[in-house]
């Protein structure tokens, strides 16, 4: 009997984040991992933010860094800009953090994909 094999590619649906709206964006360390243990960790994250802003310009209104998570307030101008910015930022931050903490190859840093919520005008 001849078997038929199909290759399936699982792709999560793109998030709908239209331009022209302000979004609160956040992510947490997986397993309650402390992302920011020192001033060096804070500076490294700020550096990642600046470098990503140079590659994917987006309006960063403010941000807040907590020991195991962070919040950003972003205002994309065009559709898809938020996702593009966040992909670059989180990838850059994860690589730097894992390298700085001798954790390369140990698994995920974040608990999952970033979360984003549109802010209301009122």
CSV table of C-alpha atoms in Angstrom, one decimal:
chain,number,residue,atom,x,y,z
A,1,UNK,CA,0.0,0.0,0.0
A,2,UNK,CA,1.4,3.4,-1.0
A,3,UNK,CA,1.3,5.9,1.8
A,4,UNK,CA,0.7,9.6,1.1
A,5,UNK,CA,2.6,12.1,3.3
A,6,UNK,CA,1.6,15.7,3.6
A,7,UNK,CA,3.9,18.3,5.1
A,8,UNK,CA,1.9,20.8,7.2
A,9,UNK,CA,3.3,24.1,8.2
A,10,UNK,CA,1.7,25.5,11.3
A,11,UNK,CA,1.6,29.2,11.2
A,12,UNK,CA,0.0,31.3,13.8
A,13,UNK,CA,-2.3,34.0,12.5
A,14,UNK,CA,-0.8,37.4,12.2
A,15,UNK,CA,-2.0,39.8,14.8
A,16,UNK,CA,-4.2,42.6,13.7
A,17,UNK,CA,-2.4,45.8,14.8
A,18,UNK,CA,-3.4,48.5,12.4
A,19,UNK,CA,-1.3,51.7,12.1
A,20,UNK,CA,-2.5,54.9,13.6
A,21,UNK,CA,-3.5,53.4,17.0
A,22,UNK,CA,-1.6,53.3,20.3
A,23,UNK,CA,-0.8,49.9,21.7
A,24,UNK,CA,0.4,48.7,25.1
A,25,UNK,CA,2.8,45.9,24.5
A,26,UNK,CA,4.3,43.6,27.1
A,27,UNK,CA,6.2,40.4,27.6
A,28,UNK,CA,7.3,38.4,30.7
A,29,UNK,CA,10.2,36.0,31.4
A,30,UNK,CA,9.3,32.4,31.1
A,31,UNK,CA,9.0,30.6,34.5
A,32,UNK,CA,9.2,33.9,36.3
A,33,UNK,CA,12.7,34.4,35.0
A,34,UNK,CA,14.1,37.7,36.2
A,35,UNK,CA,15.0,39.6,33.0
A,36,UNK,CA,16.6,42.6,34.7
A,37,UNK,CA,19.0,41.6,37.5
A,38,UNK,CA,21.4,44.5,37.2
A,39,UNK,CA,22.0,47.9,35.7
A,40,UNK,CA,23.8,46.2,32.9
A,41,UNK,CA,20.6,44.3,32.0
A,42,UNK,CA,18.6,47.5,31.9
A,43,UNK,CA,21.2,49.2,29.7
A,44,UNK,CA,21.3,46.2,27.4
A,45,UNK,CA,17.5,46.4,26.9
A,46,UNK,CA,17.7,50.1,26.3
A,47,UNK,CA,20.4,49.5,23.7
A,48,UNK,CA,18.2,46.9,22.0
A,49,UNK,CA,15.3,49.4,21.9
A,50,UNK,CA,17.5,52.1,20.4
A,51,UNK,CA,19.0,49.8,17.8
A,52,UNK,CA,15.6,48.4,16.8
A,53,UNK,CA,14.1,51.9,16.5
A,54,UNK,CA,16.9,52.7,14.0
A,55,UNK,CA,15.9,49.7,11.9
A,56,UNK,CA,12.1,49.8,12.3
A,57,UNK,CA,11.2,53.4,13.2
A,58,UNK,CA,8.1,53.5,15.3
A,59,UNK,CA,6.8,56.0,17.9
A,60,UNK,CA,7.8,54.8,21.3
A,61,UNK,CA,5.8,56.9,23.7
A,62,UNK,CA,7.1,55.4,27.0
A,63,UNK,CA,8.3,52.1,28.5
A,64,UNK,CA,8.5,50.5,31.9
A,65,UNK,CA,10.9,47.8,32.9
A,66,UNK,CA,10.1,45.5,35.9
A,67,UNK,CA,12.3,42.7,37.2
A,68,UNK,CA,10.6,39.9,35.2
A,69,UNK,CA,8.7,41.8,32.5
A,70,UNK,CA,8.4,45.0,30.5
A,71,UNK,CA,5.7,47.3,29.0
A,72,UNK,CA,6.0,49.5,26.0
A,73,UNK,CA,3.6,52.1,24.7
A,74,UNK,CA,3.9,52.1,20.9
A,75,UNK,CA,2.2,54.0,18.1
A,76,UNK,CA,2.7,52.4,14.7
A,77,UNK,CA,2.1,54.5,11.7
A,78,UNK,CA,1.3,51.7,9.3
A,79,UNK,CA,-0.2,48.2,9.4
A,80,UNK,CA,2.3,45.5,10.3
A,81,UNK,CA,4.8,47.9,11.8
A,82,UNK,CA,4.1,46.8,15.4
A,83,UNK,CA,4.8,43.1,14.6
A,84,UNK,CA,7.9,43.9,12.6
A,85,UNK,CA,9.3,46.1,15.4
A,86,UNK,CA,8.5,43.5,18.1
A,87,UNK,CA,10.0,40.6,16.2
A,88,UNK,CA,13.3,42.5,15.9
A,89,UNK,CA,13.3,43.8,19.4
A,90,UNK,CA,12.5,40.5,21.1
A,91,UNK,CA,14.9,38.5,19.0
A,92,UNK,CA,17.7,40.9,19.6
A,93,UNK,CA,17.0,41.0,23.4
A,94,UNK,CA,16.8,37.3,23.7
A,95,UNK,CA,20.1,36.7,21.9
A,96,UNK,CA,21.9,39.3,24.0
A,97,UNK,CA,20.4,38.2,27.3
A,98,UNK,CA,21.2,34.5,26.8
A,99,UNK,CA,24.8,35.3,25.8
A,100,UNK,CA,25.3,37.7,28.7
A,101,UNK,CA,24.0,35.2,31.2
A,102,UNK,CA,25.7,32.1,29.7
A,103,UNK,CA,22.4,30.5,28.9
A,104,UNK,CA,22.7,30.0,25.1
A,105,UNK,CA,21.0,26.8,24.2
A,106,UNK,CA,19.0,26.4,27.3
A,107,UNK,CA,15.6,27.2,25.9
A,108,UNK,CA,13.1,30.1,25.8
A,109,UNK,CA,13.6,33.4,27.6
A,110,UNK,CA,10.1,34.7,27.3
A,111,UNK,CA,6.9,32.9,28.4
A,112,UNK,CA,5.5,33.3,24.9
A,113,UNK,CA,4.7,35.8,22.2
A,114,UNK,CA,4.4,39.4,23.2
A,115,UNK,CA,0.9,40.6,24.1
A,116,UNK,CA,-0.5,43.8,22.7
A,117,UNK,CA,-3.7,45.8,23.6
A,118,UNK,CA,-5.0,48.8,21.7
A,119,UNK,CA,-5.4,51.8,24.0
A,120,UNK,CA,-8.7,53.6,23.9
A,121,UNK,CA,-8.9,57.3,23.4
A,122,UNK,CA,-11.2,58.1,26.3
